[in-house]
């Protein structure tokens, strides 16, 4: 889809994508040298960003998307409308890893993931499309 398309939600996609690109500038990725930024749109149209943060102890690194979601939750937001993801990939869009898809799914299946290329164009899918037949909060019986 085109970057200047308007979401059904108030914030236009371009604004969210620009925020994810800005967040990418703060990526701490000395090992992979693969910077990623993410921008979450909360239900009340706040934008909360995150970047990937790597670590010398490899498996402790965190993806941009999960970082943004953890930041949002820690600031009181658990309902999301959309997330935009930016990387330096120019031909193909950046797609979230399996772990981040599961992390997104915790907060519902009916919100939108905008997967961008460097030129600002993107592909849009819902969390449910990215992670079909998923395991979620309702499956956990206490
Ligand atoms: N990464 C993200 O932050 N988000 C994605 O969607 C894909 C991968 C990060 C993890 C790691 O820091 C680097 O990109 C290379 O995998």
JSON list of C-alpha atoms and ligand atoms in Angstrom, two decimals:
[
{"chain": "A", "resi": 1, "resn": "UNK", "atom": "CA", "xyz": [0.00, 0.00, 0.00]},
{"chain": "A", "resi": 2, "resn": "UNK", "atom": "CA", "xyz": [1.07, 3.59, -0.43]},
{"chain": "A", "resi": 3, "resn": "UNK", "atom": "CA", "xyz": [2.67, 5.36, 2.50]},
{"chain": "A", "resi": 4, "resn": "UNK", "atom": "CA", "xyz": [0.29, 8.30, 2.37]},
{"chain": "A", "resi": 5, "resn": "UNK", "atom": "CA", "xyz": [-2.81, 6.16, 2.77]},
{"chain": "A", "resi": 6, "resn": "UNK", "atom": "CA", "xyz": [-4.96, 7.07, 5.76]},
{"chain": "A", "resi": 7, "resn": "UNK", "atom": "CA", "xyz": [-5.75, 4.47, 8.40]},
{"chain": "A", "resi": 8, "resn": "UNK", "atom": "CA", "xyz": [-9.32, 3.96, 9.50]},
{"chain": "A", "resi": 9, "resn": "UNK", "atom": "CA", "xyz": [-8.12, 5.00, 12.93]},
{"chain": "A", "resi": 10, "resn": "UNK", "atom": "CA", "xyz": [-7.11, 8.65, 12.94]},
{"chain": "A", "resi": 11, "resn": "UNK", "atom": "CA", "xyz": [-3.33, 8.62, 12.76]},
{"chain": "A", "resi": 12, "resn": "UNK", "atom": "CA", "xyz": [-2.30, 8.22, 9.16]},
{"chain": "A", "resi": 13, "resn": "UNK", "atom": "CA", "xyz": [-0.06, 5.34, 8.22]},
{"chain": "A", "resi": 14, "resn": "UNK", "atom": "CA", "xyz": [2.67, 7.72, 7.12]},
{"chain": "A", "resi": 15, "resn": "UNK", "atom": "CA", "xyz": [2.90, 9.24, 10.61]},
{"chain": "A", "resi": 16, "resn": "UNK", "atom": "CA", "xyz": [3.21, 5.81, 12.19]},
{"chain": "A", "resi": 17, "resn": "UNK", "atom": "CA", "xyz": [5.78, 4.73, 9.60]},
{"chain": "A", "resi": 18, "resn": "UNK", "atom": "CA", "xyz": [7.81, 7.91, 10.08]},
{"chain": "A", "resi": 19, "resn": "UNK", "atom": "CA", "xyz": [7.82, 7.24, 13.84]},
{"chain": "A", "resi": 20, "resn": "UNK", "atom": "CA", "xyz": [9.11, 3.70, 13.25]},
{"chain": "A", "resi": 21, "resn": "UNK", "atom": "CA", "xyz": [11.85, 5.06, 11.00]},
{"chain": "A", "resi": 22, "resn": "UNK", "atom": "CA", "xyz": [12.82, 7.60, 13.65]},
{"chain": "A", "resi": 23, "resn": "UNK", "atom": "CA", "xyz": [12.94, 4.84, 16.28]},
{"chain": "A", "resi": 24, "resn": "UNK", "atom": "CA", "xyz": [15.25, 2.83, 14.04]},
{"chain": "A", "resi": 25, "resn": "UNK", "atom": "CA", "xyz": [17.89, 5.53, 14.48]},
{"chain": "A", "resi": 26, "resn": "UNK", "atom": "CA", "xyz": [18.27, 4.47, 18.12]},
{"chain": "A", "resi": 27, "resn": "UNK", "atom": "CA", "xyz": [18.73, 0.78, 17.33]},
{"chain": "A", "resi": 28, "resn": "UNK", "atom": "CA", "xyz": [21.58, -0.76, 19.33]},
{"chain": "A", "resi": 29, "resn": "UNK", "atom": "CA", "xyz": [22.73, -3.53, 17.03]},
{"chain": "A", "resi": 30, "resn": "UNK", "atom": "CA", "xyz": [26.55, -3.73, 16.98]},
{"chain": "A", "resi": 31, "resn": "UNK", "atom": "CA", "xyz": [26.43, -7.50, 16.39]},
{"chain": "A", "resi": 32, "resn": "UNK", "atom": "CA", "xyz": [23.88, -7.93, 13.61]},
{"chain": "A", "resi": 33, "resn": "UNK", "atom": "CA", "xyz": [24.20, -4.39, 12.22]},
{"chain": "A", "resi": 34, "resn": "UNK", "atom": "CA", "xyz": [20.52, -4.80, 11.35]},
{"chain": "A", "resi": 35, "resn": "UNK", "atom": "CA", "xyz": [18.67, -1.80, 12.80]},
{"chain": "A", "resi": 36, "resn": "UNK", "atom": "CA", "xyz": [14.93, -2.10, 13.33]},
{"chain": "A", "resi": 37, "resn": "UNK", "atom": "CA", "xyz": [12.41, 0.44, 14.60]},
{"chain": "A", "resi": 38, "resn": "UNK", "atom": "CA", "xyz": [8.79, -0.01, 15.61]},
{"chain": "A", "resi": 39, "resn": "UNK", "atom": "CA", "xyz": [5.95, 2.39, 16.35]},
{"chain": "A", "resi": 40, "resn": "UNK", "atom": "CA", "xyz": [2.81, 1.25, 18.15]},
{"chain": "A", "resi": 41, "resn": "UNK", "atom": "CA", "xyz": [-0.50, 3.06, 17.89]},
{"chain": "A", "resi": 42, "resn": "UNK", "atom": "CA", "xyz": [-2.48, 2.63, 21.11]},
{"chain": "A", "resi": 43, "resn": "UNK", "atom": "CA", "xyz": [-6.28, 2.62, 21.28]},
{"chain": "A", "resi": 44, "resn": "UNK", "atom": "CA", "xyz": [-6.21, 6.28, 22.31]},
{"chain": "A", "resi": 45, "resn": "UNK", "atom": "CA", "xyz": [-3.85, 7.15, 19.42]},
{"chain": "A", "resi": 46, "resn": "UNK", "atom": "CA", "xyz": [-0.68, 7.53, 21.44]},
{"chain": "A", "resi": 47, "resn": "UNK", "atom": "CA", "xyz": [2.44, 6.47, 19.55]},
{"chain": "A", "resi": 48, "resn": "UNK", "atom": "CA", "xyz": [5.00, 4.43, 21.47]},
{"chain": "A", "resi": 49, "resn": "UNK", "atom": "CA", "xyz": [8.24, 3.48, 19.79]},
{"chain": "A", "resi": 50, "resn": "UNK", "atom": "CA", "xyz": [10.94, 0.87, 20.24]},
{"chain": "A", "resi": 51, "resn": "UNK", "atom": "CA", "xyz": [14.15, -0.30, 18.61]},
{"chain": "A", "resi": 52, "resn": "UNK", "atom": "CA", "xyz": [16.12, -3.52, 18.76]},
{"chain": "A", "resi": 53, "resn": "UNK", "atom": "CA", "xyz": [18.61, -3.67, 21.62]},
{"chain": "A", "resi": 54, "resn": "UNK", "atom": "CA", "xyz": [21.29, -6.35, 21.31]},
{"chain": "A", "resi": 55, "resn": "UNK", "atom": "CA", "xyz": [23.69, -7.69, 23.92]},
{"chain": "A", "resi": 56, "resn": "UNK", "atom": "CA", "xyz": [27.15, -9.28, 24.08]},
{"chain": "A", "resi": 57, "resn": "UNK", "atom": "CA", "xyz": [25.30, -12.25, 25.56]},
{"chain": "A", "resi": 58, "resn": "UNK", "atom": "CA", "xyz": [23.51, -12.88, 22.29]},
{"chain": "A", "resi": 59, "resn": "UNK", "atom": "CA", "xyz": [20.21, -14.36, 23.36]},
{"chain": "A", "resi": 60, "resn": "UNK", "atom": "CA", "xyz": [19.43, -11.45, 25.65]},
{"chain": "A", "resi": 61, "resn": "UNK", "atom": "CA", "xyz": [18.77, -9.09, 22.76]},
{"chain": "A", "resi": 62, "resn": "UNK", "atom": "CA", "xyz": [15.27, -7.78, 22.22]},
{"chain": "A", "resi": 63, "resn": "UNK", "atom": "CA", "xyz": [13.46, -6.99, 18.96]},
{"chain": "A", "resi": 64, "resn": "UNK", "atom": "CA", "xyz": [12.11, -3.53, 18.23]},
{"chain": "A", "resi": 65, "resn": "UNK", "atom": "CA", "xyz": [8.50, -4.71, 18.25]},
{"chain": "A", "resi": 66, "resn": "UNK", "atom": "CA", "xyz": [8.71, -6.43, 21.63]},
{"chain": "A", "resi": 67, "resn": "UNK", "atom": "CA", "xyz": [10.59, -3.48, 23.06]},
{"chain": "A", "resi": 68, "resn": "UNK", "atom": "CA", "xyz": [7.82, -1.12, 21.92]},
{"chain": "A", "resi": 69, "resn": "UNK", "atom": "CA", "xyz": [5.10, -3.38, 23.35]},
{"chain": "A", "resi": 70, "resn": "UNK", "atom": "CA", "xyz": [6.89, -3.77, 26.69]},
{"chain": "A", "resi": 71, "resn": "UNK", "atom": "CA", "xyz": [7.36, 0.00, 26.87]},
{"chain": "A", "resi": 72, "resn": "UNK", "atom": "CA", "xyz": [3.67, 0.54, 26.09]},
{"chain": "A", "resi": 73, "resn": "UNK", "atom": "CA", "xyz": [2.45, -1.96, 28.67]},
{"chain": "A", "resi": 74, "resn": "UNK", "atom": "CA", "xyz": [4.74, -0.47, 31.28]},
{"chain": "A", "resi": 75, "resn": "UNK", "atom": "CA", "xyz": [3.14, 2.90, 30.58]},
{"chain": "A", "resi": 76, "resn": "UNK", "atom": "CA", "xyz": [-0.37, 1.51, 31.02]},
{"chain": "A", "resi": 77, "resn": "UNK", "atom": "CA", "xyz": [-1.34, 0.65, 27.42]},
{"chain": "A", "resi": 78, "resn": "UNK", "atom": "CA", "xyz": [-2.58, -2.84, 26.54]},
{"chain": "A", "resi": 79, "resn": "UNK", "atom": "CA", "xyz": [-4.94, -2.11, 23.64]},
{"chain": "A", "resi": 80, "resn": "UNK", "atom": "CA", "xyz": [-3.38, -1.44, 20.27]},
{"chain": "A", "resi": 81, "resn": "UNK", "atom": "CA", "xyz": [-4.66, -0.47, 16.84]},
{"chain": "A", "resi": 82, "resn": "UNK", "atom": "CA", "xyz": [-1.50, -0.89, 14.79]},
{"chain": "A", "resi": 83, "resn": "UNK", "atom": "CA", "xyz": [2.26, -1.25, 14.70]},
{"chain": "A", "resi": 84, "resn": "UNK", "atom": "CA", "xyz": [4.64, -0.09, 11.98]},
{"chain": "A", "resi": 85, "resn": "UNK", "atom": "CA", "xyz": [8.03, -1.77, 11.57]},
{"chain": "A", "resi": 86, "resn": "UNK", "atom": "CA", "xyz": [11.02, -0.26, 9.77]},
{"chain": "A", "resi": 87, "resn": "UNK", "atom": "CA", "xyz": [14.40, -1.70, 8.80]},
{"chain": "A", "resi": 88, "resn": "UNK", "atom": "CA", "xyz": [17.01, -1.07, 6.12]},
{"chain": "A", "resi": 89, "resn": "UNK", "atom": "CA", "xyz": [15.50, -3.67, 3.79]},
{"chain": "A", "resi": 90, "resn": "UNK", "atom": "CA", "xyz": [14.53, -1.90, 0.59]},
{"chain": "A", "resi": 91, "resn": "UNK", "atom": "CA", "xyz": [13.14, -4.55, -1.76]},
{"chain": "A", "resi": 92, "resn": "UNK", "atom": "CA", "xyz": [11.21, -6.71, 0.68]},
{"chain": "A", "resi": 93, "resn": "UNK", "atom": "CA", "xyz": [9.26, -5.51, 3.70]},
{"chain": "A", "resi": 94, "resn": "UNK", "atom": "CA", "xyz": [10.52, -6.21, 7.22]},
{"chain": "A", "resi": 95, "resn": "UNK", "atom": "CA", "xyz": [8.38, -8.95, 8.75]},
{"chain": "A", "resi": 96, "resn": "UNK", "atom": "CA", "xyz": [8.15, -9.66, 12.48]},
{"chain": "A", "resi": 97, "resn": "UNK", "atom": "CA", "xyz": [9.83, -12.76, 13.89]},
{"chain": "A", "resi": 98, "resn": "UNK", "atom": "CA", "xyz": [7.75, -15.59, 15.30]},
{"chain": "A", "resi": 99, "resn": "UNK", "atom": "CA", "xyz": [8.40, -14.54, 18.88]},
{"chain": "A", "resi": 100, "resn": "UNK", "atom": "CA", "xyz": [7.16, -11.02, 18.21]},
{"chain": "A", "resi": 101, "resn": "UNK", "atom": "CA", "xyz": [4.06, -12.38, 16.46]},
{"chain": "A", "resi": 102, "resn": "UNK", "atom": "CA", "xyz": [3.21, -14.37, 19.58]},
{"chain": "A", "resi": 103, "resn": "UNK", "atom": "CA", "xyz": [3.92, -11.32, 21.74]},
{"chain": "A", "resi": 104, "resn": "UNK", "atom": "CA", "xyz": [1.57, -9.22, 19.55]},
{"chain": "A", "resi": 105, "resn": "UNK", "atom": "CA", "xyz": [-1.08, -11.90, 19.72]},
{"chain": "A", "resi": 106, "resn": "UNK", "atom": "CA", "xyz": [-1.24, -11.54, 23.49]},
{"chain": "A", "resi": 107, "resn": "UNK", "atom": "CA", "xyz": [-2.98, -8.22, 22.84]},
{"chain": "A", "resi": 108, "resn": "UNK", "atom": "CA", "xyz": [-5.48, -9.48, 20.24]},
{"chain": "A", "resi": 109, "resn": "UNK", "atom": "CA", "xyz": [-5.61, -10.72, 16.67]},
{"chain": "A", "resi": 110, "resn": "UNK", "atom": "CA", "xyz": [-7.53, -7.87, 15.06]},
{"chain": "A", "resi": 111, "resn": "UNK", "atom": "CA", "xyz": [-4.93, -5.15, 14.90]},
{"chain": "A", "resi": 112, "resn": "UNK", "atom": "CA", "xyz": [-2.75, -4.17, 11.99]},
{"chain": "A", "resi": 113, "resn": "UNK", "atom": "CA", "xyz": [0.94, -4.70, 11.30]},
{"chain": "A", "resi": 114, "resn": "UNK", "atom": "CA", "xyz": [2.48, -2.35, 8.72]},
{"chain": "A", "resi": 115, "resn": "UNK", "atom": "CA", "xyz": [5.67, -3.93, 7.36]},
{"chain": "A", "resi": 116, "resn": "UNK", "atom": "CA", "xyz": [7.68, -1.30, 5.56]},
{"chain": "A", "resi": 117, "resn": "UNK", "atom": "CA", "xyz": [10.45, -0.92, 3.01]},
{"chain": "A", "resi": 118, "resn": "UNK", "atom": "CA", "xyz": [12.97, 1.92, 3.15]},
{"chain": "A", "resi": 119, "resn": "UNK", "atom": "CA", "xyz": [10.96, 3.96, 0.62]},
{"chain": "A", "resi": 120, "resn": "UNK", "atom": "CA", "xyz": [8.02, 4.03, 3.04]},
{"chain": "A", "resi": 121, "resn": "UNK", "atom": "CA", "xyz": [5.80, 1.63, 1.11]},
{"chain": "A", "resi": 122, "resn": "UNK", "atom": "CA", "xyz": [4.42, -1.20, 3.18]},
{"chain": "A", "resi": 123, "resn": "UNK", "atom": "CA", "xyz": [2.41, -4.38, 3.36]},
{"chain": "A", "resi": 124, "resn": "UNK", "atom": "CA", "xyz": [-0.42, -4.52, 5.88]},
{"chain": "A", "resi": 125, "resn": "UNK", "atom": "CA", "xyz": [-1.65, -7.68, 7.64]},
{"chain": "A", "resi": 126, "resn": "UNK", "atom": "CA", "xyz": [-3.51, -8.31, 10.85]},
{"chain": "A", "resi": 127, "resn": "UNK", "atom": "CA", "xyz": [-1.88, -10.09, 13.75]},
{"chain": "A", "resi": 128, "resn": "UNK", "atom": "CA", "xyz": [-4.33, -12.94, 13.16]},
{"chain": "A", "resi": 129, "resn": "UNK", "atom": "CA", "xyz": [-3.20, -13.28, 9.56]},
{"chain": "A", "resi": 130, "resn": "UNK", "atom": "CA", "xyz": [0.44, -13.31, 10.61]},
{"chain": "A", "resi": 131, "resn": "UNK", "atom": "CA", "xyz": [-0.19, -15.93, 13.29]},
{"chain": "A", "resi": 132, "resn": "UNK", "atom": "CA", "xyz": [-3.17, -18.14, 12.41]},
{"chain": "A", "resi": 133, "resn": "UNK", "atom": "CA", "xyz": [-4.52, -20.79, 14.78]},
{"chain": "A", "resi": 134, "resn": "UNK", "atom": "CA", "xyz": [-2.66, -19.09, 17.58]},
{"chain": "A", "resi": 135, "resn": "UNK", "atom": "CA", "xyz": [-2.45, -19.81, 21.27]},
{"chain": "A", "resi": 136, "resn": "UNK", "atom": "CA", "xyz": [-3.59, -16.87, 23.34]},
{"chain": "A", "resi": 137, "resn": "UNK", "atom": "CA", "xyz": [-4.80, -15.70, 26.73]},
{"chain": "A", "resi": 138, "resn": "UNK", "atom": "CA", "xyz": [-8.20, -17.40, 26.38]},
{"chain": "A", "resi": 139, "resn": "UNK", "atom": "CA", "xyz": [-6.49, -20.77, 25.99]},
{"chain": "A", "resi": 140, "resn": "UNK", "atom": "CA", "xyz": [-4.92, -20.52, 29.41]},
{"chain": "A", "resi": 141, "resn": "UNK", "atom": "CA", "xyz": [-7.33, -21.89, 31.97]},
{"chain": "A", "resi": 142, "resn": "UNK", "atom": "CA", "xyz": [-6.60, -21.28, 35.60]},
{"chain": "B", "resi": 1, "resn": "LIG", "atom": "N1", "xyz": [14.82, -7.83, 14.64]},
{"chain": "B", "resi": 1, "resn": "LIG", "atom": "C1", "xyz": [13.85, -6.99, 15.09]},
{"chain": "B", "resi": 1, "resn": "LIG", "atom": "O1", "xyz": [14.08, -6.15, 15.97]},
{"chain": "B", "resi": 1, "resn": "LIG", "atom": "N2", "xyz": [12.62, -7.10, 14.53]},
{"chain": "B", "resi": 1, "resn": "LIG", "atom": "C2", "xyz": [12.30, -7.90, 13.48]},
{"chain": "B", "resi": 1, "resn": "LIG", "atom": "O2", "xyz": [11.19, -7.87, 12.99]},
{"chain": "B", "resi": 1, "resn": "LIG", "atom": "C3", "xyz": [13.33, -8.82, 12.94]},
{"chain": "B", "resi": 1, "resn": "LIG", "atom": "C4", "xyz": [14.61, -8.85, 13.66]},
{"chain": "B", "resi": 1, "resn": "LIG", "atom": "C5", "xyz": [16.17, -7.65, 15.18]},
{"chain": "B", "resi": 1, "resn": "LIG", "atom": "C6", "xyz": [16.68, -8.73, 16.10]},
{"chain": "B", "resi": 1, "resn": "LIG", "atom": "C7", "xyz": [18.18, -8.54, 15.96]},
{"chain": "B", "resi": 1, "resn": "LIG", "atom": "O3", "xyz": [18.60, -7.49, 16.82]},
{"chain": "B", "resi": 1, "resn": "LIG", "atom": "C8", "xyz": [18.36, -8.09, 14.53]},
{"chain": "B", "resi": 1, "resn": "LIG", "atom": "O4", "xyz": [17.10, -7.59, 14.13]},
{"chain": "B", "resi": 1, "resn": "LIG", "atom": "C9", "xyz": [18.81, -9.16, 13.58]},
{"chain": "B", "resi": 1, "resn": "LIG", "atom": "O5", "xyz": [18.01, -10.27, 13.67]}
]
